[in-house]
Amino acid sequence: MSNYHIKTVEEYHQAYRRSVQDPESFWGEIARENFVWQKPWDTVLNWDFTKPEVSWFEGAQLNITENCIDRHLPTRGDKTAILFEPNDPSEAAQKITYREMYARVCQFANVLRDMEVQKGDRVCIYLPMIPELAISVLACARIGAIHSVVFAGFSATALSTRINDCDCKMVITSDGSFRGNKTIDLKGIVDEALENCDGVEKVLVAKRVHSEVTMKEGRDHWLQPLLDVASEDCIPEVMNAEDPLFILYTSGSTGMPKGMVHSTAGYMVYTAYTFKNVFQYEEEDIYWCTADIGWITGHSYIVYGPLANGATTVIFEGVPTYPDWGRFWQIVEKHKITQFYTAPTAIRALAKQDIGFVEKYDLSSLKVLGTVGEPINEEAWHWYDDNIGKGNSPIVDTWWQTETGGIMISPIPFVTPTIPTFATLPLPGIQPCLMDESGNELTATRASGRLCIKFPWPAMARTIWGNHQRYKNTYFSIFDNKYFTGDGALRDNTGNYRITGRVDDVIIVSGHNLGTAPIEDAVDEHPAVAESAIVGFPHDVKGNALYGYVILKEMGESRDHTNLRKEINQLITERIGPIAKLDKIQFTSGLPKTRSGKIMRRILRKIAAGDSENLGDISTLLNPEVVADIKKNVI
Ligand code: PRX
């Protein structure tokens, strides 16, 4: 365990230096000493960012579930692996030990094998936050099937797009899900999605809400009876280091969502190593990340990273508002949570409530607080620090992405300093740099530019499913020989990074990445709409909210615009999901365009943000006259 756990600032600097000077020996040692391999690697790293091609631990063989479960059985068999906290606080929490996880994952894996799911097949998982979600993810990994988890808040259209893109042959879902006082008909959404998915042969259905659902003969099967008769042992598939482990979709600034492909060995090593250090996890800790497993945060820091360390990881089914705004803190007290990891949008929403919701509960078990998903503003940072951490629990502001697989820039609590609104220092192995718009690296320590990464790290996504060219164009073509993150950042004179936000047309709403193009496509589908442009504007809880400028085919007075706004949002909900709904919709006669016909989003963004006095030079626009009209009618 020599260089696995960083405990002092000297160890951090030493590890960082070594990871840059000799990355192969650095990662080789971590991988060799802290994981089980069926066969060791031939080379630690091969890479070429011009293609781009990256492989870690080439030649090695392993199964990630042996590292997440089997190897813990002799020492941690009776330790809780998953602590499930249901939506309804009066329903008992469930503790699933490592031994039980082994049996349940094996049974599930055997069911998949019986259904002829084979190594390399894609399986879509569309489940609420119940233990079956983590178990099905691991069951896929056990037999080498590639899981593609789709967040269960996505609509039928979004689901079918993702199922078809990677050609899933199976969908795992449930009869429904509980969210606060609502019940959502997940099976109905799957049925609707599958009307457009010919490749899906089987659907496995877990029972959660016990509602009536339609089961399609031959295709749909209840999960439990199959599990009941399945063996509790399942020989793990032998995986090559670079075999894909999963696909996870993320929005791009244009077009289809991108199916980011993560591979097995590098992802395992990196998520385990970063989990241990960023959360300073100790054997008796109870760790809780509030994300959904449908996002990368849940994959890396609810399932794989924690389990690879033999940790106890909480799965929470519900929402922060149910039965009231004290729910998170009630859970912290109830389970004596030691590490708590959430999103700035949740912190901002919680901070707006009566402080009595916090004060009611004993939060003294907390040691480390974390945030992820978007920049955290100073006020929210201090509220979190003062009221939740009581000034004693360092806040790890972790910057990373679906594409990076694991945390890249973050404080290490009790080791490196925290600074409000700064993600601070790169973790060992991460070589960030800042670039100017003409492609030059900014070499001064204090600088502000586009954030790139110069050198491969083990958990980076290897490609976009079915579209390597897009992977190359999006991430490796903008700056030569560097991975471009899409974010802007500032570096202070001691080398700490502050992420300033996206520099492309991706908008982060409540921590969810949304591309403007697919939302505009949904709006444009409305028969009354001629054209639309969507931009983000600052929102005090969501971080950003969406503002739509919509040109109608006929701008007549007779149309009821309230209804039209509802219909447009309904369409967005159907095509993408409720997270992409527009907060404001302004009907307009035109959109500001350049002479080549490109919408000048910069102007629209400023107007939506209430900053319409400083629009800069608009005289070069094709139609400068529309700007006055838009300003006049701003909402
Ligand atoms: O803009 C950055 C922002 O979230 C983007 C990645 O989103 P996603 O792939 O959904 O992954 C989110 C969870 C890892 C980044 O490009 N972001 C993420 N973390 C931070 C952040 N922005 C500022 N500070 C952060 N800590």
Coordinates of N, CA and C in Angstrom, one line a residue, residues 259-354:
G259 N -21.8 8.6 -26.7 CA -21.7 7.4 -25.9 C -20.2 7.2 -25.5
M260 N -19.8 7.7 -24.3 CA -18.4 7.7 -23.9 C -18.1 6.2 -23.5
V261 N -17.0 5.7 -24.0 CA -16.7 4.3 -23.7 C -15.6 4.3 -22.7
H262 N -15.8 3.6 -21.6 CA -14.7 3.5 -20.6 C -14.2 2.0 -20.6
S263 N -13.0 1.9 -20.4 CA -12.4 0.5 -20.4 C -12.1 0.1 -19.0
T264 N -11.7 -1.2 -18.8 CA -11.8 -1.9 -17.6 C -10.7 -1.5 -16.6
A265 N -9.4 -1.8 -16.9 CA -8.4 -1.8 -15.9 C -8.0 -0.4 -15.4
G266 N -7.8 0.5 -16.4 CA -7.4 1.9 -16.1 C -8.5 2.6 -15.2
Y267 N -9.7 2.4 -15.6 CA -10.9 3.0 -14.9 C -10.9 2.5 -13.5
M268 N -10.7 1.2 -13.3 CA -10.7 0.6 -12.0 C -9.6 1.2 -11.1
V269 N -8.4 1.2 -11.6 CA -7.3 1.7 -10.8 C -7.5 3.1 -10.5
Y270 N -7.9 3.9 -11.4 CA -8.0 5.4 -11.2 C -9.2 5.7 -10.3
T271 N -10.3 5.1 -10.4 CA -11.5 5.5 -9.6 C -11.2 5.0 -8.1
A272 N -10.6 3.9 -8.0 CA -10.3 3.4 -6.6 C -9.3 4.3 -5.9
Y273 N -8.2 4.6 -6.7 CA -7.1 5.5 -6.1 C -7.7 6.9 -5.7
T274 N -8.5 7.5 -6.6 CA -9.0 8.8 -6.3 C -10.0 8.8 -5.2
F275 N -10.8 7.7 -5.2 CA -11.8 7.6 -4.1 C -11.1 7.6 -2.7
K276 N -10.1 6.7 -2.6 CA -9.4 6.6 -1.4 C -8.8 8.0 -0.9
N277 N -8.2 8.7 -1.8 CA -7.5 9.9 -1.4 C -8.4 11.1 -1.3
V278 N -9.3 11.3 -2.3 CA -10.1 12.5 -2.2 C -11.1 12.5 -1.1
F279 N -11.5 11.3 -0.7 CA -12.4 11.2 0.5 C -11.7 10.7 1.7
Q280 N -10.5 10.4 1.6 CA -9.7 9.9 2.8 C -10.5 8.8 3.5
Y281 N -11.0 7.9 2.7 CA -11.8 6.8 3.3 C -11.1 5.9 4.2
E282 N -11.6 5.7 5.4 CA -11.1 4.7 6.4 C -12.1 3.6 6.6
E283 N -11.6 2.5 7.1 CA -12.3 1.2 7.1 C -13.7 1.4 7.7
E284 N -13.9 2.1 8.8 CA -15.2 2.2 9.4 C -16.1 3.3 8.9
D285 N -15.7 4.0 7.9 CA -16.5 5.1 7.4 C -17.8 4.7 6.7
I286 N -18.7 5.6 6.7 CA -20.0 5.4 5.9 C -20.1 6.5 4.9
Y287 N -19.9 6.2 3.7 CA -19.7 7.2 2.7 C -21.0 7.4 1.9
W288 N -21.4 8.6 1.6 CA -22.7 8.8 0.9 C -22.5 9.9 -0.2
C289 N -22.7 9.4 -1.4 CA -22.7 10.3 -2.6 C -24.2 10.4 -3.0
T290 N -24.7 11.6 -3.1 CA -26.2 11.8 -3.4 C -26.5 11.7 -4.9
A291 N -25.5 11.5 -5.8 CA -25.8 11.5 -7.2 C -26.6 10.3 -7.6
D292 N -27.1 10.2 -8.8 CA -27.7 9.1 -9.3 C -26.7 8.2 -10.0
I293 N -26.9 6.9 -10.0 CA -25.9 6.0 -10.7 C -26.1 6.2 -12.2
G294 N -27.1 6.8 -12.6 CA -27.3 7.2 -14.0 C -26.3 8.2 -14.6
W295 N -25.5 8.8 -13.7 CA -24.5 9.8 -14.1 C -23.1 9.2 -13.8
I296 N -22.1 9.8 -14.3 CA -20.7 9.3 -14.1 C -20.4 9.3 -12.6
T297 N -20.8 10.3 -11.9 CA -20.5 10.4 -10.5 C -21.0 9.1 -9.7
G298 N -22.1 8.7 -10.1 CA -22.6 7.5 -9.5 C -21.8 6.2 -9.9
H299 N -21.5 6.1 -11.2 CA -20.7 5.0 -11.6 C -19.4 4.9 -10.8
S300 N -18.7 6.1 -10.8 CA -17.3 6.0 -10.3 C -17.3 6.1 -8.7
Y301 N -18.2 6.9 -8.2 CA -18.1 7.2 -6.7 C -19.3 6.8 -5.9
I302 N -20.2 5.9 -6.5 CA -21.1 5.2 -5.6 C -20.8 3.7 -5.8
V303 N -20.5 3.3 -7.0 CA -20.3 1.9 -7.3 C -18.8 1.5 -7.3
Y304 N -18.1 1.8 -8.4 CA -16.8 1.1 -8.6 C -15.7 1.6 -7.6
G305 N -15.6 2.9 -7.4 CA -14.5 3.4 -6.6 C -14.6 2.9 -5.1
P306 N -15.8 3.2 -4.5 CA -16.0 2.7 -3.1 C -15.9 1.2 -3.0
L307 N -16.5 0.4 -3.8 CA -16.5 -1.0 -3.7 C -15.1 -1.6 -3.9
A308 N -14.3 -1.0 -4.8 CA -12.9 -1.5 -5.0 C -12.1 -1.2 -3.7
N309 N -12.5 -0.3 -2.9 CA -11.8 -0.1 -1.6 C -12.5 -0.8 -0.4
G310 N -13.5 -1.6 -0.7 CA -14.2 -2.3 0.4 C -15.0 -1.4 1.3
A311 N -15.5 -0.3 0.7 CA -16.2 0.7 1.5 C -17.6 0.4 1.7
T312 N -18.3 1.1 2.6 CA -19.7 1.1 2.7 C -20.3 2.3 2.0
T313 N -21.1 2.1 1.0 CA -21.6 3.2 0.1 C -23.1 3.2 0.2
V314 N -23.6 4.4 0.4 CA -25.1 4.6 0.5 C -25.7 4.8 -0.8
I315 N -26.9 4.1 -1.0 CA -27.7 4.3 -2.2 C -29.0 4.9 -1.6
F316 N -29.3 6.2 -2.0 CA -30.5 6.8 -1.6 C -31.5 6.9 -2.7
E317 N -32.7 6.4 -2.5 CA -33.7 6.4 -3.5 C -34.4 7.7 -3.7
G318 N -34.5 8.5 -2.7 CA -35.4 9.6 -2.7 C -34.9 10.9 -3.2
V319 N -35.5 12.0 -2.7 CA -35.1 13.4 -3.1 C -34.9 14.2 -1.8
P320 N -34.2 15.3 -2.0 CA -33.8 16.1 -0.8 C -35.0 16.8 -0.1
T321 N -36.2 16.8 -0.8 CA -37.3 17.6 -0.3 C -38.4 16.7 0.3
Y322 N -38.2 15.4 0.4 CA -39.2 14.5 0.9 C -38.8 13.7 2.1
P323 N -39.5 13.7 3.2 CA -40.8 14.3 3.4 C -40.7 15.8 3.6
D324 N -39.4 16.3 3.9 CA -39.2 17.7 4.0 C -37.8 18.1 3.7
W325 N -37.4 19.3 3.8 CA -36.1 19.7 3.4 C -35.0 19.3 4.4
G326 N -35.4 18.6 5.4 CA -34.4 18.1 6.4 C -33.9 16.7 6.0
R327 N -34.4 16.1 4.9 CA -34.1 14.7 4.7 C -32.6 14.3 4.6
F328 N -31.8 15.1 3.9 CA -30.4 14.7 3.8 C -29.8 14.7 5.2
W329 N -30.1 15.7 6.0 CA -29.5 15.8 7.3 C -30.0 14.7 8.2
Q330 N -31.2 14.3 8.0 CA -31.8 13.2 8.8 C -31.0 11.9 8.5
I331 N -30.7 11.7 7.2 CA -30.0 10.5 6.8 C -28.6 10.6 7.3
V332 N -27.9 11.8 7.3 CA -26.6 11.9 7.8 C -26.6 11.4 9.3
E333 N -27.5 11.9 10.1 CA -27.6 11.6 11.5 C -27.9 10.1 11.7
K334 N -28.9 9.6 10.9 CA -29.3 8.2 11.1 C -28.2 7.2 10.8
H335 N -27.5 7.4 9.7 CA -26.4 6.4 9.3 C -25.0 6.9 9.7
K336 N -24.9 8.0 10.5 CA -23.6 8.5 10.9 C -22.7 8.6 9.7
I337 N -23.1 9.3 8.7 CA -22.3 9.5 7.5 C -21.0 10.2 7.8
T338 N -20.0 9.7 7.2 CA -18.6 10.4 7.4 C -18.2 11.2 6.2
Q339 N -18.5 10.8 5.0 CA -18.2 11.6 3.8 C -19.5 11.8 3.1
F340 N -19.7 13.1 2.8 CA -21.0 13.5 2.1 C -20.6 14.2 0.8
Y341 N -21.1 13.7 -0.3 CA -20.7 14.3 -1.6 C -21.9 14.6 -2.4
T342 N -22.1 15.9 -2.8 CA -23.3 16.3 -3.5 C -23.0 17.4 -4.5
A343 N -24.0 18.0 -5.1 CA -23.8 19.0 -6.1 C -24.1 20.4 -5.6
P344 N -23.4 21.5 -6.2 CA -23.7 22.8 -5.7 C -25.2 23.2 -5.8
T345 N -25.9 22.7 -6.9 CA -27.3 23.1 -7.0 C -28.1 22.6 -5.8
A346 N -27.8 21.4 -5.3 CA -28.5 20.9 -4.1 C -28.1 21.8 -2.9
I347 N -26.9 22.2 -2.8 CA -26.4 23.0 -1.6 C -27.2 24.4 -1.7
R348 N -27.3 25.0 -2.9 CA -27.9 26.3 -3.0 C -29.4 26.1 -2.6
A349 N -30.1 25.1 -3.1 CA -31.5 24.9 -2.7 C -31.6 24.7 -1.2
L350 N -30.8 23.9 -0.6 CA -30.9 23.6 0.8 C -30.6 24.8 1.6
A351 N -29.7 25.6 1.1 CA -29.3 26.9 1.9 C -30.4 27.9 1.9
K352 N -31.4 27.8 1.0 CA -32.5 28.7 1.0 C -33.6 28.4 2.0
Q353 N -33.5 27.2 2.6 CA -34.5 26.7 3.5 C -34.2 27.2 4.9
D354 N -35.2 27.1 5.8 CA -35.1 27.4 7.2 C -33.9 26.6 7.8

